[in-house]
Amino acid sequence: MKDQNPDFKYLFVPELHKSKRWHFHGIGVNCDKLKFENSGIVKNGKEIYNINKRSFKYGFTTATKIESTEKVSNYITKYITKELITMSKGQHRYLYSKNLAKPQSETLFEEDLKFMELLLSKNKDLVKIKKVKDEECGIETTYITIKKTE
């Protein structure tokens, strides 16, 4: 795909099915030269496409056009935090292209997080806070979604 689209940027998250086969969820940009074919399927009012076999030779694909960055962020995050937490301790839980801008990250200590949650909780119309605890490995993750204002 990179041969056909040198500026292609992607982020893929693997998921292991009960059948023990891996598949990937992901997003990509700058993929204009890929050949998308209409699959004939419409889901939730959106057309579903397949990437032409000449463009992608490693199994089957489905693709849709992204309409909401917030929804796609939640979708990808769900797969990063699913069972991969226990399967990939200390390892990356995603694959990304080298030409993708790296996010800036900041480690928050528990006291900082509590203070931040307190401040943000005052703006319930702009902020959604969700906590997810993986009982198996004892890790609690806090997701803070801040709506973009225009």
mmCIF file with all atom_site columns, C-alpha atoms in Angstrom:
data_model
loop_
_atom_site.group_PDB
_atom_site.id
_atom_site.type_symbol
_atom_site.label_atom_id
_atom_site.label_alt_id
_atom_site.label_comp_id
_atom_site.label_asym_id
_atom_site.label_entity_id
_atom_site.label_seq_id
_atom_site.pdbx_PDB_ins_code
_atom_site.Cartn_x
_atom_site.Cartn_y
_atom_site.Cartn_z
_atom_site.occupancy
_atom_site.B_iso_or_equiv
_atom_site.pdbx_formal_charge
_atom_site.auth_seq_id
_atom_site.auth_comp_id
_atom_site.auth_asym_id
_atom_site.auth_atom_id
_atom_site.pdbx_PDB_model_num
ATOM 1   C CA . MET A 1 1   ? 0.000   0.000   0.000  1.00 0.00 ? 1   MET A CA 1
ATOM 2   C CA . LYS A 1 2   ? 2.942   2.318   0.731  1.00 0.00 ? 2   LYS A CA 1
ATOM 3   C CA . ASP A 1 3   ? 4.307   1.634   -2.783 1.00 0.00 ? 3   ASP A CA 1
ATOM 4   C CA . GLN A 1 4   ? 1.086   2.944   -4.299 1.00 0.00 ? 4   GLN A CA 1
ATOM 5   C CA . ASN A 1 5   ? 0.663   5.749   -1.729 1.00 0.00 ? 5   ASN A CA 1
ATOM 6   C CA . PRO A 1 6   ? 4.077   6.993   -0.486 1.00 0.00 ? 6   PRO A CA 1
ATOM 7   C CA . ASP A 1 7   ? 2.448   9.508   1.896  1.00 0.00 ? 7   ASP A CA 1
ATOM 8   C CA . PHE A 1 8   ? 0.086   6.886   3.378  1.00 0.00 ? 8   PHE A CA 1
ATOM 9   C CA . LYS A 1 9   ? -0.193  7.268   7.171  1.00 0.00 ? 9   LYS A CA 1
ATOM 10  C CA . TYR A 1 10  ? -1.828  4.633   9.343  1.00 0.00 ? 10  TYR A CA 1
ATOM 11  C CA . LEU A 1 11  ? -2.537  3.374   12.824 1.00 0.00 ? 11  LEU A CA 1
ATOM 12  C CA . PHE A 1 12  ? -3.628  -0.264  13.216 1.00 0.00 ? 12  PHE A CA 1
ATOM 13  C CA . VAL A 1 13  ? -4.637  -2.164  16.337 1.00 0.00 ? 13  VAL A CA 1
ATOM 14  C CA . PRO A 1 14  ? -4.566  -5.975  16.329 1.00 0.00 ? 14  PRO A CA 1
ATOM 15  C CA . GLU A 1 15  ? -7.395  -8.051  17.790 1.00 0.00 ? 15  GLU A CA 1
ATOM 16  C CA . LEU A 1 16  ? -7.230  -11.780 18.505 1.00 0.00 ? 16  LEU A CA 1
ATOM 17  C CA . HIS A 1 17  ? -10.470 -13.615 17.779 1.00 0.00 ? 17  HIS A CA 1
ATOM 18  C CA . LYS A 1 18  ? -11.701 -16.660 19.688 1.00 0.00 ? 18  LYS A CA 1
ATOM 19  C CA . SER A 1 19  ? -10.565 -18.666 16.639 1.00 0.00 ? 19  SER A CA 1
ATOM 20  C CA . LYS A 1 20  ? -6.970  -17.542 17.528 1.00 0.00 ? 20  LYS A CA 1
ATOM 21  C CA . ARG A 1 21  ? -6.731  -15.609 14.256 1.00 0.00 ? 21  ARG A CA 1
ATOM 22  C CA . TRP A 1 22  ? -5.582  -11.996 14.255 1.00 0.00 ? 22  TRP A CA 1
ATOM 23  C CA . HIS A 1 23  ? -7.241  -9.164  12.414 1.00 0.00 ? 23  HIS A CA 1
ATOM 24  C CA . PHE A 1 24  ? -6.704  -5.420  12.514 1.00 0.00 ? 24  PHE A CA 1
ATOM 25  C CA . HIS A 1 25  ? -8.794  -2.321  13.104 1.00 0.00 ? 25  HIS A CA 1
ATOM 26  C CA . GLY A 1 26  ? -7.282  0.896   11.893 1.00 0.00 ? 26  GLY A CA 1
ATOM 27  C CA . ILE A 1 27  ? -7.347  4.261   10.269 1.00 0.00 ? 27  ILE A CA 1
ATOM 28  C CA . GLY A 1 28  ? -5.399  5.597   7.320  1.00 0.00 ? 28  GLY A CA 1
ATOM 29  C CA . VAL A 1 29  ? -4.977  8.847   5.432  1.00 0.00 ? 29  VAL A CA 1
ATOM 30  C CA . ASN A 1 30  ? -3.411  9.827   2.098  1.00 0.00 ? 30  ASN A CA 1
ATOM 31  C CA . CYS A 1 31  ? -4.671  6.659   0.448  1.00 0.00 ? 31  CYS A CA 1
ATOM 32  C CA . ASP A 1 32  ? -6.172  8.250   -2.679 1.00 0.00 ? 32  ASP A CA 1
ATOM 33  C CA . LYS A 1 33  ? -4.434  5.831   -5.049 1.00 0.00 ? 33  LYS A CA 1
ATOM 34  C CA . LEU A 1 34  ? -5.869  2.710   -3.404 1.00 0.00 ? 34  LEU A CA 1
ATOM 35  C CA . LYS A 1 35  ? -8.674  1.195   -5.406 1.00 0.00 ? 35  LYS A CA 1
ATOM 36  C CA . PHE A 1 36  ? -11.816 1.133   -3.248 1.00 0.00 ? 36  PHE A CA 1
ATOM 37  C CA . GLU A 1 37  ? -14.686 -1.006  -4.498 1.00 0.00 ? 37  GLU A CA 1
ATOM 38  C CA . ASN A 1 38  ? -18.247 -0.740  -3.261 1.00 0.00 ? 38  ASN A CA 1
ATOM 39  C CA . SER A 1 39  ? -19.058 -3.976  -1.407 1.00 0.00 ? 39  SER A CA 1
ATOM 40  C CA . GLY A 1 40  ? -22.795 -3.563  -1.887 1.00 0.00 ? 40  GLY A CA 1
ATOM 41  C CA . ILE A 1 41  ? -23.246 -3.428  1.901  1.00 0.00 ? 41  ILE A CA 1
ATOM 42  C CA . VAL A 1 42  ? -24.711 -0.444  3.731  1.00 0.00 ? 42  VAL A CA 1
ATOM 43  C CA . LYS A 1 43  ? -24.364 -0.374  7.528  1.00 0.00 ? 43  LYS A CA 1
ATOM 44  C CA . ASN A 1 44  ? -25.950 2.377   9.641  1.00 0.00 ? 44  ASN A CA 1
ATOM 45  C CA . GLY A 1 45  ? -26.566 4.352   6.456  1.00 0.00 ? 45  GLY A CA 1
ATOM 46  C CA . LYS A 1 46  ? -22.878 4.206   5.406  1.00 0.00 ? 46  LYS A CA 1
ATOM 47  C CA . GLU A 1 47  ? -21.544 2.419   2.347  1.00 0.00 ? 47  GLU A CA 1
ATOM 48  C CA . ILE A 1 48  ? -18.942 -0.260  3.093  1.00 0.00 ? 48  ILE A CA 1
ATOM 49  C CA . TYR A 1 49  ? -16.011 -0.622  0.693  1.00 0.00 ? 49  TYR A CA 1
ATOM 50  C CA . ASN A 1 50  ? -13.336 -3.221  0.053  1.00 0.00 ? 50  ASN A CA 1
ATOM 51  C CA . ILE A 1 51  ? -9.781  -2.435  -0.961 1.00 0.00 ? 51  ILE A CA 1
ATOM 52  C CA . ASN A 1 52  ? -9.054  -3.899  -4.379 1.00 0.00 ? 52  ASN A CA 1
ATOM 53  C CA . LYS A 1 53  ? -7.035  -7.150  -4.265 1.00 0.00 ? 53  LYS A CA 1
ATOM 54  C CA . ARG A 1 54  ? -4.319  -5.549  -6.427 1.00 0.00 ? 54  ARG A CA 1
ATOM 55  C CA . SER A 1 55  ? -3.892  -2.883  -3.738 1.00 0.00 ? 55  SER A CA 1
ATOM 56  C CA . PHE A 1 56  ? -4.016  -5.238  -0.734 1.00 0.00 ? 56  PHE A CA 1
ATOM 57  C CA . LYS A 1 57  ? -3.097  -8.902  -1.166 1.00 0.00 ? 57  LYS A CA 1
ATOM 58  C CA . TYR A 1 58  ? -3.196  -10.191 2.422  1.00 0.00 ? 58  TYR A CA 1
ATOM 59  C CA . GLY A 1 59  ? -6.772  -11.259 3.124  1.00 0.00 ? 59  GLY A CA 1
ATOM 60  C CA . PHE A 1 60  ? -10.010 -9.319  2.913  1.00 0.00 ? 60  PHE A CA 1
ATOM 61  C CA . THR A 1 61  ? -10.763 -5.760  3.926  1.00 0.00 ? 61  THR A CA 1
ATOM 62  C CA . THR A 1 62  ? -13.647 -3.488  4.745  1.00 0.00 ? 62  THR A CA 1
ATOM 63  C CA . ALA A 1 63  ? -13.395 0.282   4.834  1.00 0.00 ? 63  ALA A CA 1
ATOM 64  C CA . THR A 1 64  ? -15.615 3.307   5.395  1.00 0.00 ? 64  THR A CA 1
ATOM 65  C CA . LYS A 1 65  ? -15.040 7.019   5.175  1.00 0.00 ? 65  LYS A CA 1
ATOM 66  C CA . ILE A 1 66  ? -14.436 8.671   8.564  1.00 0.00 ? 66  ILE A CA 1
ATOM 67  C CA . GLU A 1 67  ? -17.102 11.235  9.383  1.00 0.00 ? 67  GLU A CA 1
ATOM 68  C CA . SER A 1 68  ? -16.437 11.788  13.101 1.00 0.00 ? 68  SER A CA 1
ATOM 69  C CA . THR A 1 69  ? -12.939 11.946  14.562 1.00 0.00 ? 69  THR A CA 1
ATOM 70  C CA . GLU A 1 70  ? -14.422 11.536  18.056 1.00 0.00 ? 70  GLU A CA 1
ATOM 71  C CA . LYS A 1 71  ? -16.217 8.307   17.133 1.00 0.00 ? 71  LYS A CA 1
ATOM 72  C CA . VAL A 1 72  ? -13.194 6.824   15.370 1.00 0.00 ? 72  VAL A CA 1
ATOM 73  C CA . SER A 1 73  ? -10.965 7.740   18.337 1.00 0.00 ? 73  SER A CA 1
ATOM 74  C CA . ASN A 1 74  ? -13.306 5.902   20.697 1.00 0.00 ? 74  ASN A CA 1
ATOM 75  C CA . TYR A 1 75  ? -13.477 2.946   18.303 1.00 0.00 ? 75  TYR A CA 1
ATOM 76  C CA . ILE A 1 76  ? -9.690  2.561   18.066 1.00 0.00 ? 76  ILE A CA 1
ATOM 77  C CA . THR A 1 77  ? -9.181  3.143   21.806 1.00 0.00 ? 77  THR A CA 1
ATOM 78  C CA . LYS A 1 78  ? -11.628 0.343   22.569 1.00 0.00 ? 78  LYS A CA 1
ATOM 79  C CA . TYR A 1 79  ? -9.413  -2.156  20.759 1.00 0.00 ? 79  TYR A CA 1
ATOM 80  C CA . ILE A 1 80  ? -6.172  -0.870  22.296 1.00 0.00 ? 80  ILE A CA 1
ATOM 81  C CA . THR A 1 81  ? -7.556  -1.442  25.781 1.00 0.00 ? 81  THR A CA 1
ATOM 82  C CA . LYS A 1 82  ? -9.512  -4.635  25.237 1.00 0.00 ? 82  LYS A CA 1
ATOM 83  C CA . GLU A 1 83  ? -7.753  -7.951  25.953 1.00 0.00 ? 83  GLU A CA 1
ATOM 84  C CA . LEU A 1 84  ? -4.467  -6.547  24.616 1.00 0.00 ? 84  LEU A CA 1
ATOM 85  C CA . ILE A 1 85  ? -3.787  -5.130  28.091 1.00 0.00 ? 85  ILE A CA 1
ATOM 86  C CA . THR A 1 86  ? -3.147  -8.598  29.490 1.00 0.00 ? 86  THR A CA 1
ATOM 87  C CA . MET A 1 87  ? -1.586  -10.052 26.344 1.00 0.00 ? 87  MET A CA 1
ATOM 88  C CA . SER A 1 88  ? 0.955   -7.335  25.643 1.00 0.00 ? 88  SER A CA 1
ATOM 89  C CA . LYS A 1 89  ? 2.360   -6.079  28.935 1.00 0.00 ? 89  LYS A CA 1
ATOM 90  C CA . GLY A 1 90  ? 5.288   -3.773  28.225 1.00 0.00 ? 90  GLY A CA 1
ATOM 91  C CA . GLN A 1 91  ? 4.758   -3.893  24.455 1.00 0.00 ? 91  GLN A CA 1
ATOM 92  C CA . HIS A 1 92  ? 3.130   -1.623  21.891 1.00 0.00 ? 92  HIS A CA 1
ATOM 93  C CA . ARG A 1 93  ? -0.533  -2.337  21.397 1.00 0.00 ? 93  ARG A CA 1
ATOM 94  C CA . TYR A 1 94  ? -0.665  -0.777  17.958 1.00 0.00 ? 94  TYR A CA 1
ATOM 95  C CA . LEU A 1 95  ? 1.231   -0.460  14.669 1.00 0.00 ? 95  LEU A CA 1
ATOM 96  C CA . TYR A 1 96  ? 1.831   2.889   13.005 1.00 0.00 ? 96  TYR A CA 1
ATOM 97  C CA . SER A 1 97  ? 3.609   4.312   9.979  1.00 0.00 ? 97  SER A CA 1
ATOM 98  C CA . LYS A 1 98  ? 6.982   6.004   10.437 1.00 0.00 ? 98  LYS A CA 1
ATOM 99  C CA . ASN A 1 99  ? 5.685   9.201   8.835  1.00 0.00 ? 99  ASN A CA 1
ATOM 100 C CA . LEU A 1 100 ? 2.946   9.611   11.461 1.00 0.00 ? 100 LEU A CA 1
ATOM 101 C CA . ALA A 1 101 ? 3.449   12.493  13.904 1.00 0.00 ? 101 ALA A CA 1
ATOM 102 C CA . LYS A 1 102 ? 4.148   11.117  17.368 1.00 0.00 ? 102 LYS A CA 1
ATOM 103 C CA . PRO A 1 103 ? 1.787   12.240  20.130 1.00 0.00 ? 103 PRO A CA 1
ATOM 104 C CA . GLN A 1 104 ? 3.114   14.135  23.067 1.00 0.00 ? 104 GLN A CA 1
ATOM 105 C CA . SER A 1 105 ? 2.405   12.229  26.221 1.00 0.00 ? 105 SER A CA 1
ATOM 106 C CA . GLU A 1 106 ? 2.481   13.176  29.818 1.00 0.00 ? 106 GLU A CA 1
ATOM 107 C CA . THR A 1 107 ? 2.467   10.931  32.841 1.00 0.00 ? 107 THR A CA 1
ATOM 108 C CA . LEU A 1 108 ? 0.024   11.994  35.492 1.00 0.00 ? 108 LEU A CA 1
ATOM 109 C CA . PHE A 1 109 ? 0.324   10.910  39.068 1.00 0.00 ? 109 PHE A CA 1
ATOM 110 C CA . GLU A 1 110 ? -2.836  9.843   40.854 1.00 0.00 ? 110 GLU A CA 1
ATOM 111 C CA . GLU A 1 111 ? -3.104  13.164  42.730 1.00 0.00 ? 111 GLU A CA 1
ATOM 112 C CA . ASP A 1 112 ? -2.760  15.099  39.456 1.00 0.00 ? 112 ASP A CA 1
ATOM 113 C CA . LEU A 1 113 ? -5.426  12.940  37.818 1.00 0.00 ? 113 LEU A CA 1
ATOM 114 C CA . LYS A 1 114 ? -7.863  13.457  40.704 1.00 0.00 ? 114 LYS A CA 1
ATOM 115 C CA . PHE A 1 115 ? -7.326  17.229  40.535 1.00 0.00 ? 115 PHE A CA 1
ATOM 116 C CA . MET A 1 116 ? -7.784  17.227  36.764 1.00 0.00 ? 116 MET A CA 1
ATOM 117 C CA . GLU A 1 117 ? -10.971 15.145  37.033 1.00 0.00 ? 117 GLU A CA 1
ATOM 118 C CA . LEU A 1 118 ? -12.321 17.562  39.634 1.00 0.00 ? 118 LEU A CA 1
ATOM 119 C CA . LEU A 1 119 ? -11.649 20.581  37.393 1.00 0.00 ? 119 LEU A CA 1
ATOM 120 C CA . LEU A 1 120 ? -13.036 18.917  34.279 1.00 0.00 ? 120 LEU A CA 1
ATOM 121 C CA . SER A 1 121 ? -16.131 17.508  35.980 1.00 0.00 ? 121 SER A CA 1
ATOM 122 C CA . LYS A 1 122 ? -17.388 21.096  36.446 1.00 0.00 ? 122 LYS A CA 1
ATOM 123 C CA . ASN A 1 123 ? -17.928 21.246  32.650 1.00 0.00 ? 123 ASN A CA 1
ATOM 124 C CA . LYS A 1 124 ? -20.122 18.192  32.107 1.00 0.00 ? 124 LYS A CA 1
ATOM 125 C CA . ASP A 1 125 ? -21.363 19.519  28.752 1.00 0.00 ? 125 ASP A CA 1
ATOM 126 C CA . LEU A 1 126 ? -17.777 19.578  27.384 1.00 0.00 ? 126 LEU A CA 1
ATOM 127 C CA . VAL A 1 127 ? -16.160 16.628  29.155 1.00 0.00 ? 127 VAL A CA 1
ATOM 128 C CA . LYS A 1 128 ? -16.838 12.909  29.430 1.00 0.00 ? 128 LYS A CA 1
ATOM 129 C CA . ILE A 1 129 ? -14.845 10.881  31.968 1.00 0.00 ? 129 ILE A CA 1
ATOM 130 C CA . LYS A 1 130 ? -14.920 7.091   31.788 1.00 0.00 ? 130 LYS A CA 1
ATOM 131 C CA . LYS A 1 131 ? -13.022 4.633   33.997 1.00 0.00 ? 131 LYS A CA 1
ATOM 132 C CA . VAL A 1 132 ? -12.343 1.076   32.904 1.00 0.00 ? 132 VAL A CA 1
ATOM 133 C CA . LYS A 1 133 ? -10.806 -1.489  35.241 1.00 0.00 ? 133 LYS A CA 1
ATOM 134 C CA . ASP A 1 134 ? -9.273  -4.733  34.058 1.00 0.00 ? 134 ASP A CA 1
ATOM 135 C CA . GLU A 1 135 ? -9.871  -7.024  37.036 1.00 0.00 ? 135 GLU A CA 1
ATOM 136 C CA . GLU A 1 136 ? -7.534  -9.692  35.699 1.00 0.00 ? 136 GLU A CA 1
ATOM 137 C CA . CYS A 1 137 ? -4.404  -7.536  35.771 1.00 0.00 ? 137 CYS A CA 1
ATOM 138 C CA . GLY A 1 138 ? -5.597  -4.846  38.199 1.00 0.00 ? 138 GLY A CA 1
ATOM 139 C CA . ILE A 1 139 ? -5.052  -1.923  35.828 1.00 0.00 ? 139 ILE A CA 1
ATOM 140 C CA . GLU A 1 140 ? -7.502  0.981   35.870 1.00 0.00 ? 140 GLU A CA 1
ATOM 141 C CA . THR A 1 141 ? -7.556  3.318   32.882 1.00 0.00 ? 141 THR A CA 1
ATOM 142 C CA . THR A 1 142 ? -9.243  6.721   32.907 1.00 0.00 ? 142 THR A CA 1
ATOM 143 C CA . TYR A 1 143 ? -10.413 8.136   29.584 1.00 0.00 ? 143 TYR A CA 1
ATOM 144 C CA . ILE A 1 144 ? -11.085 11.841  29.420 1.00 0.00 ? 144 ILE A CA 1
ATOM 145 C CA . THR A 1 145 ? -12.810 13.050  26.280 1.00 0.00 ? 145 THR A CA 1
ATOM 146 C CA . ILE A 1 146 ? -12.951 16.808  25.817 1.00 0.00 ? 146 ILE A CA 1
ATOM 147 C CA . LYS A 1 147 ? -15.279 18.074  23.108 1.00 0.00 ? 147 LYS A CA 1
ATOM 148 C CA . LYS A 1 148 ? -13.801 20.469  20.609 1.00 0.00 ? 148 LYS A CA 1
ATOM 149 C CA . THR A 1 149 ? -15.311 23.939  20.756 1.00 0.00 ? 149 THR A CA 1
ATOM 150 C CA . GLU A 1 150 ? -15.603 26.029  17.634 1.00 0.00 ? 150 GLU A CA 1
#
